Amino acid sequence: MLKPHGKDLRKGRVSLDGQIYLVTSVTLDRKPYFADFRWGRVLVRTMQHHAEIGDVESLAFVVMPDHFHWLFALMGQCSLSELIGRVKGAAAYQINHLHEGAFSGMIASHTIADEAAPTMRLGRVWQKGFHDRALRRDEDLRSVARYMVMNPVRAGIVQRIWYYPLWDAVWVE
Protein backbone atom coordinates (compact mmCIF):
# COMPACT_ATOMS: atom_id res chain seq x y z
CA MET A 1 0.00 0.00 0.00
CA LEU A 2 1.39 3.39 -0.96
CA LYS A 3 1.57 5.94 1.81
CA PRO A 4 0.58 9.55 1.18
CA HIS A 5 3.59 11.81 0.85
CA GLY A 6 3.38 12.92 4.48
CA LYS A 7 7.08 13.72 4.70
CA ASP A 8 6.78 15.86 1.58
CA LEU A 9 3.92 17.79 3.19
CA ARG A 10 6.11 18.63 6.18
CA LYS A 11 9.05 19.86 4.11
CA GLY A 12 9.20 23.61 4.27
CA ARG A 13 6.35 23.94 6.77
CA VAL A 14 6.77 27.19 8.66
CA SER A 15 4.73 28.46 11.60
CA LEU A 16 4.42 32.23 11.47
CA ASP A 17 2.64 34.38 14.04
CA GLY A 18 -0.35 36.04 12.36
CA GLN A 19 -0.07 33.93 9.20
CA ILE A 20 -3.39 32.71 7.81
CA TYR A 21 -3.52 29.00 7.08
CA LEU A 22 -6.01 26.70 5.41
CA VAL A 23 -5.62 23.27 7.01
CA THR A 24 -7.19 19.99 5.92
CA SER A 25 -7.01 16.75 7.87
CA VAL A 26 -8.57 13.39 7.01
CA THR A 27 -9.87 10.53 9.15
CA LEU A 28 -8.10 7.18 9.13
CA ASP A 29 -9.12 5.22 6.02
CA ARG A 30 -11.57 8.07 5.33
CA LYS A 31 -14.07 6.58 7.76
CA PRO A 32 -17.08 8.92 8.06
CA TYR A 33 -16.83 9.42 11.83
CA PHE A 34 -18.25 12.93 11.62
CA ALA A 35 -21.43 11.77 9.92
CA ASP A 36 -22.39 11.27 13.59
CA PHE A 37 -23.33 14.82 14.59
CA ARG A 38 -22.17 14.30 18.18
CA TRP A 39 -18.67 13.42 17.05
CA GLY A 40 -18.63 16.34 14.63
CA ARG A 41 -19.58 18.68 17.47
CA VAL A 42 -16.65 17.33 19.51
CA LEU A 43 -14.27 18.47 16.77
CA VAL A 44 -16.05 21.85 16.45
CA ARG A 45 -15.83 22.46 20.20
CA THR A 46 -12.15 21.51 20.17
CA MET A 47 -11.40 24.03 17.40
CA GLN A 48 -13.45 26.69 19.22
CA HIS A 49 -11.53 26.01 22.43
CA HIS A 50 -8.23 26.76 20.71
CA ALA A 51 -9.68 30.04 19.45
CA GLU A 52 -10.90 30.92 22.95
CA ILE A 53 -7.49 30.33 24.55
CA GLY A 54 -5.74 32.43 21.92
CA ASP A 55 -3.93 29.81 19.85
CA VAL A 56 -5.76 30.94 16.69
CA GLU A 57 -8.16 33.47 15.32
CA SER A 58 -10.66 31.13 13.69
CA LEU A 59 -12.02 32.53 10.42
CA ALA A 60 -13.99 29.60 9.01
CA PHE A 61 -14.30 25.83 9.23
CA VAL A 62 -16.33 22.97 7.86
CA VAL A 63 -16.41 19.44 9.26
CA MET A 64 -17.21 16.88 6.59
CA PRO A 65 -18.00 13.21 7.37
CA ASP A 66 -14.37 12.13 6.85
CA HIS A 67 -12.29 15.31 7.04
CA PHE A 68 -12.22 18.94 8.05
CA HIS A 69 -11.08 22.24 6.58
CA TRP A 70 -10.11 25.10 8.89
CA LEU A 71 -9.14 28.64 7.95
CA PHE A 72 -7.41 30.53 10.75
CA ALA A 73 -4.67 32.95 11.73
CA LEU A 74 -2.02 31.34 13.91
CA MET A 75 -1.46 33.53 16.97
CA GLY A 76 2.00 32.34 18.03
CA GLN A 77 1.07 30.37 21.15
CA CYS A 78 2.31 27.16 19.51
CA SER A 79 3.53 25.93 16.14
CA LEU A 80 1.16 24.90 13.38
CA SER A 81 2.08 21.22 13.82
CA GLU A 82 1.60 21.42 17.61
CA LEU A 83 -1.79 23.08 17.20
CA ILE A 84 -3.15 20.54 14.74
CA GLY A 85 -1.70 17.69 16.81
CA ARG A 86 -3.48 19.02 19.90
CA VAL A 87 -6.79 19.48 18.06
CA LYS A 88 -6.70 16.03 16.51
CA GLY A 89 -5.51 14.39 19.74
CA ALA A 90 -8.14 16.03 21.94
CA ALA A 91 -10.94 15.28 19.47
CA ALA A 92 -9.85 11.63 19.11
CA TYR A 93 -9.67 11.21 22.89
CA GLN A 94 -13.17 12.64 23.38
CA ILE A 95 -14.65 10.66 20.47
CA ASN A 96 -13.19 7.44 21.88
CA HIS A 97 -14.66 8.35 25.28
CA LEU A 98 -18.11 8.89 23.73
CA HIS A 99 -17.78 5.62 21.84
CA GLU A 100 -16.85 3.75 25.03
CA GLY A 101 -19.92 5.17 26.78
CA ALA A 102 -22.18 3.98 23.97
CA PHE A 103 -20.99 0.40 24.48
CA SER A 104 -20.84 0.31 28.28
CA GLY A 105 -24.26 -1.34 28.55
CA MET A 106 -23.54 -3.87 25.83
CA ILE A 107 -20.33 -5.29 27.30
CA ALA A 108 -22.09 -7.13 30.11
CA SER A 109 -23.95 -9.26 27.57
CA HIS A 110 -20.73 -10.66 26.07
CA THR A 111 -18.10 -13.00 27.45
CA ILE A 112 -14.41 -12.31 26.97
CA ALA A 113 -14.17 -15.28 24.61
CA ASP A 114 -17.01 -13.96 22.44
CA GLU A 115 -15.36 -12.66 19.26
CA ALA A 116 -18.49 -10.67 18.40
CA ALA A 117 -18.10 -8.54 21.51
CA PRO A 118 -17.99 -4.85 20.63
CA THR A 119 -14.72 -3.00 20.84
CA MET A 120 -14.74 -0.33 23.52
CA ARG A 121 -12.41 2.08 21.71
CA LEU A 122 -12.29 3.17 18.12
CA GLY A 123 -8.56 3.65 18.43
CA ARG A 124 -6.92 5.95 15.90
CA VAL A 125 -9.31 8.44 14.38
CA TRP A 126 -6.97 10.39 12.10
CA GLN A 127 -4.56 9.77 9.27
CA LYS A 128 -1.08 10.96 10.17
CA GLY A 129 -0.22 14.49 9.20
CA PHE A 130 -2.31 17.18 7.58
CA HIS A 131 -2.24 19.44 4.56
CA ASP A 132 -1.73 23.15 5.04
CA ARG A 133 -1.56 26.15 2.78
CA ALA A 134 -0.32 29.54 3.92
CA LEU A 135 -2.49 32.15 2.25
CA ARG A 136 -1.01 35.25 0.67
CA ARG A 137 -2.03 38.62 2.08
CA ASP A 138 -3.64 39.59 -1.22
CA GLU A 139 -5.92 36.54 -1.37
CA ASP A 140 -9.64 37.11 -0.95
CA LEU A 141 -10.29 35.32 2.36
CA ARG A 142 -14.06 35.50 1.97
CA SER A 143 -13.86 33.67 -1.35
CA VAL A 144 -11.58 31.02 0.14
CA ALA A 145 -13.96 30.59 3.09
CA ARG A 146 -17.03 30.52 0.85
CA TYR A 147 -15.51 27.82 -1.36
CA MET A 148 -14.43 25.83 1.69
CA VAL A 149 -17.75 25.87 3.55
CA MET A 150 -19.69 24.96 0.38
CA ASN A 151 -18.14 21.47 0.51
CA PRO A 152 -21.30 19.83 1.93
CA VAL A 153 -23.36 21.26 -0.95
CA ARG A 154 -20.86 20.15 -3.61
CA ALA A 155 -20.71 16.69 -1.98
CA GLY A 156 -24.51 16.40 -2.22
CA ILE A 157 -24.98 16.13 1.55
CA VAL A 158 -27.32 19.14 1.64
CA GLN A 159 -28.90 21.37 -0.99
CA ARG A 160 -28.19 24.58 0.91
CA ILE A 161 -25.33 25.26 3.33
CA TRP A 162 -27.77 26.59 5.93
CA TYR A 163 -29.04 23.02 6.41
CA TYR A 164 -25.59 21.73 7.36
CA PRO A 165 -24.76 22.13 11.06
CA LEU A 166 -20.98 21.68 11.14
CA TRP A 167 -19.57 24.89 9.68
CA ASP A 168 -19.03 28.52 10.58
CA ALA A 169 -17.40 31.65 9.21
CA VAL A 170 -16.71 35.01 10.85
CA TRP A 171 -18.35 36.79 7.93
CA VAL A 172 -21.77 35.26 8.66
CA GLU A 173 -23.99 37.07 11.15
GROMACS .gro file of C-alpha atoms in nm:
model
  173
    1MET     CA    1   0.000   0.000   0.000
    2LEU     CA    2   0.139   0.339  -0.096
    3LYS     CA    3   0.157   0.594   0.181
    4PRO     CA    4   0.058   0.955   0.118
    5HIS     CA    5   0.359   1.181   0.085
    6GLY     CA    6   0.338   1.292   0.448
    7LYS     CA    7   0.708   1.372   0.470
    8ASP     CA    8   0.678   1.586   0.158
    9LEU     CA    9   0.392   1.779   0.319
   10ARG     CA   10   0.611   1.863   0.618
   11LYS     CA   11   0.905   1.986   0.411
   12GLY     CA   12   0.920   2.361   0.427
   13ARG     CA   13   0.635   2.394   0.677
   14VAL     CA   14   0.677   2.719   0.866
   15SER     CA   15   0.473   2.846   1.160
   16LEU     CA   16   0.442   3.223   1.147
   17ASP     CA   17   0.264   3.438   1.404
   18GLY     CA   18  -0.035   3.604   1.236
   19GLN     CA   19  -0.007   3.393   0.920
   20ILE     CA   20  -0.339   3.271   0.781
   21TYR     CA   21  -0.352   2.900   0.708
   22LEU     CA   22  -0.601   2.670   0.541
   23VAL     CA   23  -0.562   2.327   0.701
   24THR     CA   24  -0.719   1.999   0.592
   25SER     CA   25  -0.701   1.675   0.787
   26VAL     CA   26  -0.857   1.339   0.701
   27THR     CA   27  -0.987   1.053   0.915
   28LEU     CA   28  -0.810   0.718   0.913
   29ASP     CA   29  -0.912   0.522   0.602
   30ARG     CA   30  -1.157   0.807   0.533
   31LYS     CA   31  -1.407   0.658   0.776
   32PRO     CA   32  -1.708   0.892   0.806
   33TYR     CA   33  -1.683   0.942   1.183
   34PHE     CA   34  -1.825   1.293   1.162
   35ALA     CA   35  -2.143   1.177   0.992
   36ASP     CA   36  -2.239   1.127   1.359
   37PHE     CA   37  -2.333   1.482   1.459
   38ARG     CA   38  -2.217   1.430   1.818
   39TRP     CA   39  -1.867   1.342   1.705
   40GLY     CA   40  -1.863   1.634   1.463
   41ARG     CA   41  -1.958   1.868   1.747
   42VAL     CA   42  -1.665   1.733   1.951
   43LEU     CA   43  -1.427   1.847   1.677
   44VAL     CA   44  -1.605   2.185   1.645
   45ARG     CA   45  -1.583   2.246   2.020
   46THR     CA   46  -1.215   2.151   2.017
   47MET     CA   47  -1.140   2.403   1.740
   48GLN     CA   48  -1.345   2.669   1.922
   49HIS     CA   49  -1.153   2.601   2.243
   50HIS     CA   50  -0.823   2.676   2.071
   51ALA     CA   51  -0.968   3.004   1.945
   52GLU     CA   52  -1.090   3.092   2.295
   53ILE     CA   53  -0.749   3.033   2.455
   54GLY     CA   54  -0.574   3.243   2.192
   55ASP     CA   55  -0.393   2.981   1.985
   56VAL     CA   56  -0.576   3.094   1.669
   57GLU     CA   57  -0.816   3.347   1.532
   58SER     CA   58  -1.066   3.113   1.369
   59LEU     CA   59  -1.202   3.253   1.042
   60ALA     CA   60  -1.399   2.960   0.901
   61PHE     CA   61  -1.430   2.583   0.923
   62VAL     CA   62  -1.633   2.297   0.786
   63VAL     CA   63  -1.641   1.944   0.926
   64MET     CA   64  -1.721   1.688   0.659
   65PRO     CA   65  -1.800   1.321   0.737
   66ASP     CA   66  -1.437   1.213   0.685
   67HIS     CA   67  -1.229   1.531   0.704
   68PHE     CA   68  -1.222   1.894   0.805
   69HIS     CA   69  -1.108   2.224   0.658
   70TRP     CA   70  -1.011   2.510   0.889
   71LEU     CA   71  -0.914   2.864   0.795
   72PHE     CA   72  -0.741   3.053   1.075
   73ALA     CA   73  -0.467   3.295   1.173
   74LEU     CA   74  -0.202   3.134   1.391
   75MET     CA   75  -0.146   3.353   1.697
   76GLY     CA   76   0.200   3.234   1.803
   77GLN     CA   77   0.107   3.037   2.115
   78CYS     CA   78   0.231   2.716   1.951
   79SER     CA   79   0.353   2.593   1.614
   80LEU     CA   80   0.116   2.490   1.338
   81SER     CA   81   0.208   2.122   1.382
   82GLU     CA   82   0.160   2.142   1.761
   83LEU     CA   83  -0.179   2.308   1.720
   84ILE     CA   84  -0.315   2.054   1.474
   85GLY     CA   85  -0.170   1.769   1.681
   86ARG     CA   86  -0.348   1.902   1.990
   87VAL     CA   87  -0.679   1.948   1.806
   88LYS     CA   88  -0.670   1.603   1.651
   89GLY     CA   89  -0.551   1.439   1.974
   90ALA     CA   90  -0.814   1.603   2.194
   91ALA     CA   91  -1.094   1.528   1.947
   92ALA     CA   92  -0.985   1.163   1.911
   93TYR     CA   93  -0.967   1.121   2.289
   94GLN     CA   94  -1.317   1.264   2.338
   95ILE     CA   95  -1.465   1.066   2.047
   96ASN     CA   96  -1.319   0.744   2.188
   97HIS     CA   97  -1.466   0.835   2.528
   98LEU     CA   98  -1.811   0.889   2.373
   99HIS     CA   99  -1.778   0.562   2.184
  100GLU     CA  100  -1.685   0.375   2.503
  101GLY     CA  101  -1.992   0.517   2.678
  102ALA     CA  102  -2.218   0.398   2.397
  103PHE     CA  103  -2.099   0.040   2.448
  104SER     CA  104  -2.084   0.031   2.828
  105GLY     CA  105  -2.426  -0.134   2.855
  106MET     CA  106  -2.354  -0.387   2.583
  107ILE     CA  107  -2.033  -0.529   2.730
  108ALA     CA  108  -2.209  -0.713   3.011
  109SER     CA  109  -2.395  -0.926   2.757
  110HIS     CA  110  -2.073  -1.066   2.607
  111THR     CA  111  -1.810  -1.300   2.745
  112ILE     CA  112  -1.441  -1.231   2.697
  113ALA     CA  113  -1.417  -1.528   2.461
  114ASP     CA  114  -1.701  -1.396   2.244
  115GLU     CA  115  -1.536  -1.266   1.926
  116ALA     CA  116  -1.849  -1.067   1.840
  117ALA     CA  117  -1.810  -0.854   2.151
  118PRO     CA  118  -1.799  -0.485   2.063
  119THR     CA  119  -1.472  -0.300   2.084
  120MET     CA  120  -1.474  -0.033   2.352
  121ARG     CA  121  -1.241   0.208   2.171
  122LEU     CA  122  -1.229   0.317   1.812
  123GLY     CA  123  -0.856   0.365   1.843
  124ARG     CA  124  -0.692   0.595   1.590
  125VAL     CA  125  -0.931   0.844   1.438
  126TRP     CA  126  -0.697   1.039   1.210
  127GLN     CA  127  -0.456   0.977   0.927
  128LYS     CA  128  -0.108   1.096   1.017
  129GLY     CA  129  -0.022   1.449   0.920
  130PHE     CA  130  -0.231   1.718   0.758
  131HIS     CA  131  -0.224   1.944   0.456
  132ASP     CA  132  -0.173   2.315   0.504
  133ARG     CA  133  -0.156   2.615   0.278
  134ALA     CA  134  -0.032   2.954   0.392
  135LEU     CA  135  -0.249   3.215   0.225
  136ARG     CA  136  -0.101   3.525   0.067
  137ARG     CA  137  -0.203   3.862   0.208
  138ASP     CA  138  -0.364   3.959  -0.122
  139GLU     CA  139  -0.592   3.654  -0.137
  140ASP     CA  140  -0.964   3.711  -0.095
  141LEU     CA  141  -1.029   3.532   0.236
  142ARG     CA  142  -1.406   3.550   0.197
  143SER     CA  143  -1.386   3.367  -0.135
  144VAL     CA  144  -1.158   3.102   0.014
  145ALA     CA  145  -1.396   3.059   0.309
  146ARG     CA  146  -1.703   3.052   0.085
  147TYR     CA  147  -1.551   2.782  -0.136
  148MET     CA  148  -1.443   2.583   0.169
  149VAL     CA  149  -1.775   2.587   0.355
  150MET     CA  150  -1.969   2.496   0.038
  151ASN     CA  151  -1.814   2.147   0.051
  152PRO     CA  152  -2.130   1.983   0.193
  153VAL     CA  153  -2.336   2.126  -0.095
  154ARG     CA  154  -2.086   2.015  -0.361
  155ALA     CA  155  -2.071   1.669  -0.198
  156GLY     CA  156  -2.451   1.640  -0.222
  157ILE     CA  157  -2.498   1.613   0.155
  158VAL     CA  158  -2.732   1.914   0.164
  159GLN     CA  159  -2.890   2.137  -0.099
  160ARG     CA  160  -2.819   2.458   0.091
  161ILE     CA  161  -2.533   2.526   0.333
  162TRP     CA  162  -2.777   2.659   0.593
  163TYR     CA  163  -2.904   2.302   0.641
  164TYR     CA  164  -2.559   2.173   0.736
  165PRO     CA  165  -2.476   2.213   1.106
  166LEU     CA  166  -2.098   2.168   1.114
  167TRP     CA  167  -1.957   2.489   0.968
  168ASP     CA  168  -1.903   2.852   1.058
  169ALA     CA  169  -1.740   3.165   0.921
  170VAL     CA  170  -1.671   3.501   1.085
  171TRP     CA  171  -1.835   3.679   0.793
  172VAL     CA  172  -2.177   3.526   0.866
  173GLU     CA  173  -2.399   3.707   1.115
   0.00000   0.00000   0.00000
